[in-house]
Amino acid sequence: MKECQICKNQMMVDWKNAELLRRFMDYDFKIMSPRKTGTCAKHQRQVAKAIKRARQAGILPYTPMLSD
C-alpha cells in the first residue's frame, strides 16, 4: 500500500498551489483515485475540494485544451 505523500511530507493542501494539485490529476484533468495516488481519506477530500476551487478560480482547467 502506498504512503500518503501529504502526511509524510507534512504539506498543506491549498487551492492556490497548482503544482501540487496537478500531481493528483491525470492527463484528462480528472481527479485521480486514492488507489493511484496513495493519499489517505482525509487528504483525498482536501485535494478534491482544492482542485474544484482552483477550477472555479481559473487556476486549473476542467478539460484538456483542444488543438485545431
mmCIF file of N, CA and C in Angstrom:
data_model
loop_
_atom_site.group_PDB
_atom_site.id
_atom_site.type_symbol
_atom_site.label_atom_id
_atom_site.label_comp_id
_atom_site.label_asym_id
_atom_site.label_seq_id
_atom_site.Cartn_x
_atom_site.Cartn_y
_atom_site.Cartn_z
ATOM 1 N N MET A 1 0.836 -1.179 0.000
ATOM 2 C CA MET A 1 0.000 0.000 0.000
ATOM 3 C C MET A 1 0.886 1.250 0.000
ATOM 4 N N LYS A 2 0.489 2.221 -0.781
ATOM 5 C CA LYS A 2 1.262 3.447 -0.882
ATOM 6 C C LYS A 2 1.081 4.297 0.367
ATOM 7 N N GLU A 3 2.081 5.118 0.607
ATOM 8 C CA GLU A 3 2.044 6.005 1.766
ATOM 9 C C GLU A 3 1.552 7.377 1.317
ATOM 10 N N CYS A 4 0.755 8.008 2.142
ATOM 11 C CA CYS A 4 0.219 9.333 1.819
ATOM 12 C C CYS A 4 1.361 10.348 1.801
ATOM 13 N N GLN A 5 1.628 10.936 0.638
ATOM 14 C CA GLN A 5 2.724 11.891 0.490
ATOM 15 C C GLN A 5 2.467 13.182 1.256
ATOM 16 N N ILE A 6 1.206 13.539 1.407
ATOM 17 C CA ILE A 6 0.874 14.773 2.122
ATOM 18 C C ILE A 6 1.149 14.602 3.617
ATOM 19 N N CYS A 7 0.777 13.451 4.170
ATOM 20 C CA CYS A 7 1.075 13.169 5.583
ATOM 21 C C CYS A 7 2.579 13.047 5.800
ATOM 22 N N LYS A 8 3.227 12.336 4.901
ATOM 23 C CA LYS A 8 4.654 12.059 5.038
ATOM 24 C C LYS A 8 5.489 13.342 5.033
ATOM 25 N N ASN A 9 5.175 14.266 4.118
ATOM 26 C CA ASN A 9 5.945 15.498 3.985
ATOM 27 C C ASN A 9 5.356 16.661 4.777
ATOM 28 N N GLN A 10 4.270 16.408 5.493
ATOM 29 C CA GLN A 10 3.588 17.416 6.306
ATOM 30 C C GLN A 10 3.284 18.673 5.492
ATOM 31 N N MET A 11 2.685 18.465 4.314
ATOM 32 C CA MET A 11 2.336 19.571 3.425
ATOM 33 C C MET A 11 0.926 20.051 3.727
ATOM 34 N N MET A 12 0.647 21.272 3.336
ATOM 35 C CA MET A 12 -0.687 21.834 3.441
ATOM 36 C C MET A 12 -1.318 21.837 2.058
ATOM 37 N N VAL A 13 -2.551 21.398 1.956
ATOM 38 C CA VAL A 13 -3.272 21.413 0.687
ATOM 39 C C VAL A 13 -3.907 22.789 0.545
ATOM 40 N N ASP A 14 -3.534 23.490 -0.541
ATOM 41 C CA ASP A 14 -4.041 24.831 -0.780
ATOM 42 C C ASP A 14 -4.511 24.920 -2.222
ATOM 43 N N TRP A 15 -5.657 25.530 -2.453
ATOM 44 C CA TRP A 15 -6.216 25.603 -3.797
ATOM 45 C C TRP A 15 -5.393 26.503 -4.711
ATOM 46 N N LYS A 16 -4.516 27.325 -4.158
ATOM 47 C CA LYS A 16 -3.682 28.214 -4.965
ATOM 48 C C LYS A 16 -2.380 27.547 -5.421
ATOM 49 N N ASN A 17 -2.083 26.373 -4.901
ATOM 50 C CA ASN A 17 -0.859 25.650 -5.247
ATOM 51 C C ASN A 17 -1.141 24.691 -6.406
ATOM 52 N N ALA A 18 -1.081 25.208 -7.625
ATOM 53 C CA ALA A 18 -1.433 24.426 -8.810
ATOM 54 C C ALA A 18 -0.456 23.279 -9.052
ATOM 55 N N GLU A 19 0.815 23.474 -8.733
ATOM 56 C CA GLU A 19 1.809 22.421 -8.950
ATOM 57 C C GLU A 19 1.499 21.183 -8.119
ATOM 58 N N LEU A 20 1.142 21.395 -6.873
ATOM 59 C CA LEU A 20 0.801 20.268 -6.001
ATOM 60 C C LEU A 20 -0.467 19.576 -6.480
ATOM 61 N N LEU A 21 -1.485 20.355 -6.801
ATOM 62 C CA LEU A 21 -2.764 19.774 -7.202
ATOM 63 C C LEU A 21 -2.662 19.037 -8.530
ATOM 64 N N ARG A 22 -1.793 19.503 -9.416
ATOM 65 C CA ARG A 22 -1.632 18.864 -10.730
ATOM 66 C C ARG A 22 -1.131 17.431 -10.593
ATOM 67 N N ARG A 23 -0.410 17.142 -9.498
ATOM 68 C CA ARG A 23 0.078 15.775 -9.252
ATOM 69 C C ARG A 23 -1.053 14.787 -8.990
ATOM 70 N N PHE A 24 -2.209 15.302 -8.582
ATOM 71 C CA PHE A 24 -3.348 14.438 -8.246
ATOM 72 C C PHE A 24 -4.388 14.405 -9.364
ATOM 73 N N MET A 25 -3.989 14.866 -10.559
ATOM 74 C CA MET A 25 -4.887 14.846 -11.713
ATOM 75 C C MET A 25 -4.220 14.047 -12.825
ATOM 76 N N ASP A 26 -5.037 13.332 -13.621
ATOM 77 C CA ASP A 26 -4.474 12.575 -14.740
ATOM 78 C C ASP A 26 -4.393 13.456 -15.986
ATOM 79 N N TYR A 27 -4.041 12.859 -17.112
ATOM 80 C CA TYR A 27 -3.830 13.635 -18.341
ATOM 81 C C TYR A 27 -5.119 14.240 -18.889
ATOM 82 N N ASP A 28 -6.271 13.757 -18.471
ATOM 83 C CA ASP A 28 -7.561 14.328 -18.882
ATOM 84 C C ASP A 28 -8.066 15.348 -17.871
ATOM 85 N N PHE A 29 -7.223 15.707 -16.905
ATOM 86 C CA PHE A 29 -7.538 16.653 -15.832
ATOM 87 C C PHE A 29 -8.641 16.150 -14.905
ATOM 88 N N LYS A 30 -8.752 14.848 -14.786
ATOM 89 C CA LYS A 30 -9.685 14.256 -13.826
ATOM 90 C C LYS A 30 -8.932 14.012 -12.520
ATOM 91 N N ILE A 31 -9.663 14.060 -11.429
ATOM 92 C CA ILE A 31 -9.061 13.801 -10.123
ATOM 93 C C ILE A 31 -8.784 12.302 -10.011
ATOM 94 N N MET A 32 -7.532 11.960 -9.712
ATOM 95 C CA MET A 32 -7.162 10.548 -9.612
ATOM 96 C C MET A 32 -7.662 9.949 -8.308
ATOM 97 N N SER A 33 -7.875 8.657 -8.328
ATOM 98 C CA SER A 33 -8.380 7.954 -7.153
ATOM 99 C C SER A 33 -7.271 7.814 -6.110
ATOM 100 N N PRO A 34 -7.672 7.640 -4.865
ATOM 101 C CA PRO A 34 -6.662 7.455 -3.815
ATOM 102 C C PRO A 34 -5.846 6.177 -3.998
ATOM 103 N N ARG A 35 -6.376 5.220 -4.726
ATOM 104 C CA ARG A 35 -5.619 3.999 -5.002
ATOM 105 C C ARG A 35 -4.386 4.299 -5.844
ATOM 106 N N LYS A 36 -4.527 5.194 -6.794
ATOM 107 C CA LYS A 36 -3.404 5.549 -7.668
ATOM 108 C C LYS A 36 -2.439 6.510 -6.983
ATOM 109 N N THR A 37 -2.971 7.472 -6.237
ATOM 110 C CA THR A 37 -2.117 8.488 -5.634
ATOM 111 C C THR A 37 -1.583 8.080 -4.273
ATOM 112 N N GLY A 38 -2.287 7.218 -3.571
ATOM 113 C CA GLY A 38 -1.841 6.772 -2.256
ATOM 114 C C GLY A 38 -2.217 7.718 -1.125
ATOM 115 N N THR A 39 -3.089 8.693 -1.387
ATOM 116 C CA THR A 39 -3.475 9.627 -0.341
ATOM 117 C C THR A 39 -4.456 8.983 0.632
ATOM 118 N N CYS A 40 -4.396 9.432 1.873
ATOM 119 C CA CYS A 40 -5.343 8.944 2.873
ATOM 120 C C CYS A 40 -6.700 9.607 2.624
ATOM 121 N N ALA A 41 -7.735 9.128 3.268
ATOM 122 C CA ALA A 41 -9.092 9.623 3.038
ATOM 123 C C ALA A 41 -9.223 11.105 3.378
ATOM 124 N N LYS A 42 -8.610 11.517 4.466
ATOM 125 C CA LYS A 42 -8.686 12.910 4.898
ATOM 126 C C LYS A 42 -8.093 13.845 3.845
ATOM 127 N N HIS A 43 -6.909 13.501 3.359
ATOM 128 C CA HIS A 43 -6.252 14.359 2.385
ATOM 129 C C HIS A 43 -6.852 14.231 0.993
ATOM 130 N N GLN A 44 -7.436 13.094 0.669
ATOM 131 C CA GLN A 44 -8.110 12.961 -0.621
ATOM 132 C C GLN A 44 -9.304 13.923 -0.689
ATOM 133 N N ARG A 45 -10.038 14.054 0.409
ATOM 134 C CA ARG A 45 -11.147 15.011 0.449
ATOM 135 C C ARG A 45 -10.639 16.432 0.292
ATOM 136 N N GLN A 46 -9.542 16.755 0.978
ATOM 137 C CA GLN A 46 -8.965 18.098 0.872
ATOM 138 C C GLN A 46 -8.465 18.386 -0.537
ATOM 139 N N VAL A 47 -7.823 17.415 -1.157
ATOM 140 C CA VAL A 47 -7.305 17.585 -2.518
ATOM 141 C C VAL A 47 -8.455 17.796 -3.499
ATOM 142 N N ALA A 48 -9.496 16.982 -3.398
ATOM 143 C CA ALA A 48 -10.636 17.110 -4.305
ATOM 144 C C ALA A 48 -11.297 18.478 -4.168
ATOM 145 N N LYS A 49 -11.475 18.931 -2.933
ATOM 146 C CA LYS A 49 -12.083 20.237 -2.698
ATOM 147 C C LYS A 49 -11.201 21.361 -3.244
ATOM 148 N N ALA A 50 -9.886 21.247 -3.040
ATOM 149 C CA ALA A 50 -8.950 22.266 -3.516
ATOM 150 C C ALA A 50 -8.914 22.313 -5.040
ATOM 151 N N ILE A 51 -8.963 21.154 -5.695
ATOM 152 C CA ILE A 51 -8.974 21.108 -7.164
ATOM 153 C C ILE A 51 -10.242 21.771 -7.692
ATOM 154 N N LYS A 52 -11.362 21.490 -7.071
ATOM 155 C CA LYS A 52 -12.625 22.092 -7.510
ATOM 156 C C LYS A 52 -12.609 23.605 -7.332
ATOM 157 N N ARG A 53 -12.028 24.085 -6.239
ATOM 158 C CA ARG A 53 -11.917 25.533 -6.022
ATOM 159 C C ARG A 53 -10.976 26.173 -7.033
ATOM 160 N N ALA A 54 -9.871 25.510 -7.316
ATOM 161 C CA ALA A 54 -8.908 26.041 -8.285
ATOM 162 C C ALA A 54 -9.516 26.092 -9.685
ATOM 163 N N ARG A 55 -10.353 25.132 -10.006
ATOM 164 C CA ARG A 55 -11.050 25.163 -11.303
ATOM 165 C C ARG A 55 -11.998 26.354 -11.373
ATOM 166 N N GLN A 56 -12.733 26.582 -10.296
ATOM 167 C CA GLN A 56 -13.657 27.724 -10.251
ATOM 168 C C GLN A 56 -12.915 29.047 -10.406
ATOM 169 N N ALA A 57 -11.730 29.139 -9.815
ATOM 170 C CA ALA A 57 -10.941 30.363 -9.856
ATOM 171 C C ALA A 57 -10.178 30.522 -11.172
ATOM 172 N N GLY A 58 -10.149 29.480 -11.987
ATOM 173 C CA GLY A 58 -9.464 29.557 -13.273
ATOM 174 C C GLY A 58 -7.995 29.197 -13.204
ATOM 175 N N ILE A 59 -7.543 28.649 -12.090
ATOM 176 C CA ILE A 59 -6.142 28.258 -11.952
ATOM 177 C C ILE A 59 -5.885 26.925 -12.646
ATOM 178 N N LEU A 60 -6.837 26.004 -12.556
ATOM 179 C CA LEU A 60 -6.738 24.714 -13.217
ATOM 180 C C LEU A 60 -7.869 24.571 -14.227
ATOM 181 N N PRO A 61 -7.612 23.892 -15.342
ATOM 182 C CA PRO A 61 -8.677 23.704 -16.339
ATOM 183 C C PRO A 61 -9.608 22.546 -15.965
ATOM 184 N N TYR A 62 -10.794 22.592 -16.519
ATOM 185 C CA TYR A 62 -11.754 21.493 -16.349
ATOM 186 C C TYR A 62 -11.429 20.362 -17.304
ATOM 187 N N THR A 63 -11.060 20.710 -18.529
ATOM 188 C CA THR A 63 -10.790 19.719 -19.575
ATOM 189 C C THR A 63 -9.492 20.089 -20.294
ATOM 190 N N PRO A 64 -8.889 19.118 -20.998
ATOM 191 C CA PRO A 64 -7.691 19.441 -21.764
ATOM 192 C C PRO A 64 -8.030 20.378 -22.935
ATOM 193 N N MET A 65 -7.071 21.185 -23.333
ATOM 194 C CA MET A 65 -7.273 22.099 -24.446
ATOM 195 C C MET A 65 -7.354 21.320 -25.753
ATOM 196 N N LEU A 66 -8.299 21.667 -26.579
ATOM 197 C CA LEU A 66 -8.435 21.035 -27.883
ATOM 198 C C LEU A 66 -7.575 21.787 -28.886
ATOM 199 N N SER A 67 -6.783 21.039 -29.627
ATOM 200 C CA SER A 67 -5.949 21.685 -30.644
ATOM 201 C C SER A 67 -6.602 21.513 -32.015
ATOM 202 N N ASP A 68 -6.605 22.569 -32.783
ATOM 203 C CA ASP A 68 -7.220 22.517 -34.116
ATOM 204 C C ASP A 68 -6.233 22.132 -35.169
#
